[in-house]
mmCIF file with all atom_site columns, C-alpha atoms in Angstrom:
data_model
loop_
_atom_site.group_PDB
_atom_site.id
_atom_site.type_symbol
_atom_site.label_atom_id
_atom_site.label_alt_id
_atom_site.label_comp_id
_atom_site.label_asym_id
_atom_site.label_entity_id
_atom_site.label_seq_id
_atom_site.pdbx_PDB_ins_code
_atom_site.Cartn_x
_atom_site.Cartn_y
_atom_site.Cartn_z
_atom_site.occupancy
_atom_site.B_iso_or_equiv
_atom_site.pdbx_formal_charge
_atom_site.auth_seq_id
_atom_site.auth_comp_id
_atom_site.auth_asym_id
_atom_site.auth_atom_id
_atom_site.pdbx_PDB_model_num
ATOM 1  C CA . UNK A 1 1  ? 119.051 88.285 88.589 1.00 94.00 ? 1  UNK A CA 1
ATOM 2  C CA . UNK A 1 2  ? 116.450 86.016 89.893 1.00 95.00 ? 2  UNK A CA 1
ATOM 3  C CA . UNK A 1 3  ? 114.582 89.309 90.848 1.00 97.00 ? 3  UNK A CA 1
ATOM 4  C CA . UNK A 1 4  ? 114.954 90.580 87.744 1.00 97.00 ? 4  UNK A CA 1
ATOM 5  C CA . UNK A 1 5  ? 113.186 87.331 86.326 1.00 96.00 ? 5  UNK A CA 1
ATOM 6  C CA . UNK A 1 6  ? 110.145 87.619 88.698 1.00 97.00 ? 6  UNK A CA 1
ATOM 7  C CA . UNK A 1 7  ? 109.846 91.158 87.803 1.00 98.00 ? 7  UNK A CA 1
ATOM 8  C CA . UNK A 1 8  ? 109.764 90.490 84.425 1.00 98.00 ? 8  UNK A CA 1
ATOM 9  C CA . UNK A 1 9  ? 106.773 87.562 84.710 1.00 97.00 ? 9  UNK A CA 1
ATOM 10 C CA . UNK A 1 10 ? 104.810 89.761 87.197 1.00 98.00 ? 10 UNK A CA 1
ATOM 11 C CA . UNK A 1 11 ? 105.517 92.772 83.777 1.00 98.00 ? 11 UNK A CA 1
ATOM 12 C CA . UNK A 1 12 ? 104.545 89.622 81.394 1.00 97.00 ? 12 UNK A CA 1
ATOM 13 C CA . UNK A 1 13 ? 101.401 88.991 83.452 1.00 97.00 ? 13 UNK A CA 1
ATOM 14 C CA . UNK A 1 14 ? 100.590 92.525 83.011 1.00 98.00 ? 14 UNK A CA 1
ATOM 15 C CA . UNK A 1 15 ? 100.932 92.417 79.326 1.00 97.00 ? 15 UNK A CA 1
ATOM 16 C CA . UNK A 1 16 ? 103.814 94.931 79.660 1.00 98.00 ? 16 UNK A CA 1
ATOM 17 C CA . UNK A 1 17 ? 106.205 92.726 77.391 1.00 97.00 ? 17 UNK A CA 1
ATOM 18 C CA . UNK A 1 18 ? 107.949 95.387 76.669 1.00 94.00 ? 18 UNK A CA 1
ATOM 19 C CA . UNK A 1 19 ? 109.377 96.298 79.733 1.00 96.00 ? 19 UNK A CA 1
ATOM 20 C CA . UNK A 1 20 ? 109.599 92.425 80.838 1.00 98.00 ? 20 UNK A CA 1
ATOM 21 C CA . UNK A 1 21 ? 111.972 91.891 78.227 1.00 97.00 ? 21 UNK A CA 1
ATOM 22 C CA . UNK A 1 22 ? 114.205 94.809 79.887 1.00 96.00 ? 22 UNK A CA 1
ATOM 23 C CA . UNK A 1 23 ? 114.294 92.600 83.049 1.00 98.00 ? 23 UNK A CA 1
ATOM 24 C CA . UNK A 1 24 ? 114.649 89.470 81.134 1.00 98.00 ? 24 UNK A CA 1
ATOM 25 C CA . UNK A 1 25 ? 117.767 90.605 78.943 1.00 97.00 ? 25 UNK A CA 1
ATOM 26 C CA . UNK A 1 26 ? 119.347 92.079 82.430 1.00 97.00 ? 26 UNK A CA 1
ATOM 27 C CA . UNK A 1 27 ? 119.171 88.748 83.956 1.00 97.00 ? 27 UNK A CA 1
ATOM 28 C CA . UNK A 1 28 ? 120.399 86.932 80.826 1.00 97.00 ? 28 UNK A CA 1
ATOM 29 C CA . UNK A 1 29 ? 123.760 89.179 81.026 1.00 97.00 ? 29 UNK A CA 1
ATOM 30 C CA . UNK A 1 30 ? 124.457 88.732 84.461 1.00 97.00 ? 30 UNK A CA 1
ATOM 31 C CA . UNK A 1 31 ? 123.767 85.144 84.768 1.00 98.00 ? 31 UNK A CA 1
ATOM 32 C CA . UNK A 1 32 ? 125.883 85.193 81.945 1.00 97.00 ? 32 UNK A CA 1
ATOM 33 C CA . UNK A 1 33 ? 128.714 86.630 83.529 1.00 97.00 ? 33 UNK A CA 1
ATOM 34 C CA . UNK A 1 34 ? 128.096 84.892 87.108 1.00 97.00 ? 34 UNK A CA 1
ATOM 35 C CA . UNK A 1 35 ? 128.175 81.840 84.501 1.00 97.00 ? 35 UNK A CA 1
ATOM 36 C CA . UNK A 1 36 ? 125.321 80.572 85.505 1.00 97.00 ? 36 UNK A CA 1
ATOM 37 C CA . UNK A 1 37 ? 124.546 79.147 81.929 1.00 96.00 ? 37 UNK A CA 1
ATOM 38 C CA . UNK A 1 38 ? 121.349 77.338 83.064 1.00 96.00 ? 38 UNK A CA 1
ATOM 39 C CA . UNK A 1 39 ? 119.895 80.296 84.281 1.00 96.00 ? 39 UNK A CA 1
ATOM 40 C CA . UNK A 1 40 ? 120.592 82.296 81.446 1.00 97.00 ? 40 UNK A CA 1
ATOM 41 C CA . UNK A 1 41 ? 118.841 79.935 79.160 1.00 97.00 ? 41 UNK A CA 1
ATOM 42 C CA . UNK A 1 42 ? 115.741 80.278 81.466 1.00 97.00 ? 42 UNK A CA 1
ATOM 43 C CA . UNK A 1 43 ? 116.163 83.908 81.145 1.00 97.00 ? 43 UNK A CA 1
ATOM 44 C CA . UNK A 1 44 ? 116.550 83.914 77.447 1.00 97.00 ? 44 UNK A CA 1
ATOM 45 C CA . UNK A 1 45 ? 113.354 81.863 77.176 1.00 98.00 ? 45 UNK A CA 1
ATOM 46 C CA . UNK A 1 46 ? 111.441 84.212 78.935 1.00 97.00 ? 46 UNK A CA 1
ATOM 47 C CA . UNK A 1 47 ? 112.891 87.029 76.349 1.00 97.00 ? 47 UNK A CA 1
ATOM 48 C CA . UNK A 1 48 ? 111.072 84.606 73.806 1.00 97.00 ? 48 UNK A CA 1
ATOM 49 C CA . UNK A 1 49 ? 107.944 84.750 75.743 1.00 97.00 ? 49 UNK A CA 1
ATOM 50 C CA . UNK A 1 50 ? 107.884 88.090 76.354 1.00 97.00 ? 50 UNK A CA 1
ATOM 51 C CA . UNK A 1 51 ? 108.607 88.737 72.188 1.00 97.00 ? 51 UNK A CA 1
ATOM 52 C CA . UNK A 1 52 ? 105.581 86.547 71.524 1.00 96.00 ? 52 UNK A CA 1
ATOM 53 C CA . UNK A 1 53 ? 103.710 87.977 73.636 1.00 95.00 ? 53 UNK A CA 1
ATOM 54 C CA . UNK A 1 54 ? 104.368 91.428 72.519 1.00 96.00 ? 54 UNK A CA 1
ATOM 55 C CA . UNK A 1 55 ? 103.750 90.096 68.998 1.00 95.00 ? 55 UNK A CA 1
ATOM 56 C CA . UNK A 1 56 ? 106.997 90.150 67.370 1.00 95.00 ? 56 UNK A CA 1
ATOM 57 C CA . UNK A 1 57 ? 106.805 86.674 66.250 1.00 93.00 ? 57 UNK A CA 1
ATOM 58 C CA . UNK A 1 58 ? 109.849 86.159 64.172 1.00 95.00 ? 58 UNK A CA 1
ATOM 59 C CA . UNK A 1 59 ? 111.973 87.685 66.740 1.00 96.00 ? 59 UNK A CA 1
ATOM 60 C CA . UNK A 1 60 ? 110.177 85.369 69.216 1.00 96.00 ? 60 UNK A CA 1
ATOM 61 C CA . UNK A 1 61 ? 110.494 82.292 66.849 1.00 96.00 ? 61 UNK A CA 1
ATOM 62 C CA . UNK A 1 62 ? 114.548 82.795 66.326 1.00 97.00 ? 62 UNK A CA 1
ATOM 63 C CA . UNK A 1 63 ? 114.812 83.449 70.084 1.00 97.00 ? 63 UNK A CA 1
ATOM 64 C CA . UNK A 1 64 ? 113.006 80.263 71.009 1.00 97.00 ? 64 UNK A CA 1
ATOM 65 C CA . UNK A 1 65 ? 115.454 78.226 68.250 1.00 97.00 ? 65 UNK A CA 1
ATOM 66 C CA . UNK A 1 66 ? 118.313 79.608 69.972 1.00 97.00 ? 66 UNK A CA 1
ATOM 67 C CA . UNK A 1 67 ? 117.359 78.560 73.383 1.00 97.00 ? 67 UNK A CA 1
ATOM 68 C CA . UNK A 1 68 ? 117.069 75.333 72.234 1.00 97.00 ? 68 UNK A CA 1
ATOM 69 C CA . UNK A 1 69 ? 120.443 74.889 70.082 1.00 97.00 ? 69 UNK A CA 1
ATOM 70 C CA . UNK A 1 70 ? 121.928 76.466 73.191 1.00 95.00 ? 70 UNK A CA 1
ATOM 71 C CA . UNK A 1 71 ? 120.382 74.018 75.952 1.00 96.00 ? 71 UNK A CA 1
ATOM 72 C CA . UNK A 1 72 ? 117.916 71.733 74.579 1.00 96.00 ? 72 UNK A CA 1
ATOM 73 C CA . UNK A 1 73 ? 116.906 70.638 78.004 1.00 96.00 ? 73 UNK A CA 1
ATOM 74 C CA . UNK A 1 74 ? 114.808 73.715 78.409 1.00 96.00 ? 74 UNK A CA 1
ATOM 75 C CA . UNK A 1 75 ? 111.541 71.632 77.549 1.00 95.00 ? 75 UNK A CA 1
ATOM 76 C CA . UNK A 1 76 ? 108.627 74.942 77.768 1.00 94.00 ? 76 UNK A CA 1
ATOM 77 C CA . UNK A 1 77 ? 110.759 76.373 74.708 1.00 96.00 ? 77 UNK A CA 1
ATOM 78 C CA . UNK A 1 78 ? 110.120 73.302 72.872 1.00 96.00 ? 78 UNK A CA 1
ATOM 79 C CA . UNK A 1 79 ? 106.248 73.624 73.773 1.00 96.00 ? 79 UNK A CA 1
ATOM 80 C CA . UNK A 1 80 ? 106.390 77.083 73.101 1.00 96.00 ? 80 UNK A CA 1
ATOM 81 C CA . UNK A 1 81 ? 107.514 76.431 69.463 1.00 96.00 ? 81 UNK A CA 1
ATOM 82 C CA . UNK A 1 82 ? 105.489 73.824 68.562 1.00 95.00 ? 82 UNK A CA 1
ATOM 83 C CA . UNK A 1 83 ? 102.613 75.826 69.626 1.00 94.00 ? 83 UNK A CA 1
ATOM 84 C CA . UNK A 1 84 ? 104.167 78.762 67.015 1.00 94.00 ? 84 UNK A CA 1
ATOM 85 C CA . UNK A 1 85 ? 104.096 76.071 64.496 1.00 95.00 ? 85 UNK A CA 1
ATOM 86 C CA . UNK A 1 86 ? 100.895 75.236 64.994 1.00 94.00 ? 86 UNK A CA 1
ATOM 87 C CA . UNK A 1 87 ? 99.248  79.201 65.242 1.00 91.00 ? 87 UNK A CA 1
ATOM 88 C CA . UNK A 1 88 ? 100.750 79.143 61.740 1.00 91.00 ? 88 UNK A CA 1
ATOM 89 C CA . UNK A 1 89 ? 98.865  76.115 60.637 1.00 92.00 ? 89 UNK A CA 1
ATOM 90 C CA . UNK A 1 90 ? 102.240 73.752 60.162 1.00 93.00 ? 90 UNK A CA 1
ATOM 91 C CA . UNK A 1 91 ? 100.904 70.629 62.210 1.00 92.00 ? 91 UNK A CA 1
ATOM 92 C CA . UNK A 1 92 ? 104.009 68.699 60.820 1.00 91.00 ? 92 UNK A CA 1
ATOM 93 C CA . UNK A 1 93 ? 106.311 71.023 62.356 1.00 91.00 ? 93 UNK A CA 1
ATOM 94 C CA . UNK A 1 94 ? 103.636 71.249 65.475 1.00 91.00 ? 94 UNK A CA 1
ATOM 95 C CA . UNK A 1 95 ? 104.098 67.459 66.086 1.00 82.00 ? 95 UNK A CA 1
#
C-alpha cells in the first residue's frame, strides 16, 4: 500500500488528482484491512488533498474533518483545513 501512496503522490504532483485518488483509496482499504490505522489515516489525508486539488472543495473539506475526527494527530489536515477556511475568507476559523 505504500507504493500506492507514493504513486498517488507522484500523480498529484502531475496534477492528475482523479487518478491519484484511486491509488490513495486502494491504499487506505489495504491499510484498514491490515489494521494499520495510522497509515490509513495518512492515506485518507492524501485523498482529501487530492480532492481539494481536483476542485472538489466541499468533499475535500468533509474528508479533512473526518481524518481529524478519527486521528487528531494528522497535523497536515489541521493545516489544510485552516487553508480552506482562509481561502474562503473565514479568518476566524482559520486561526
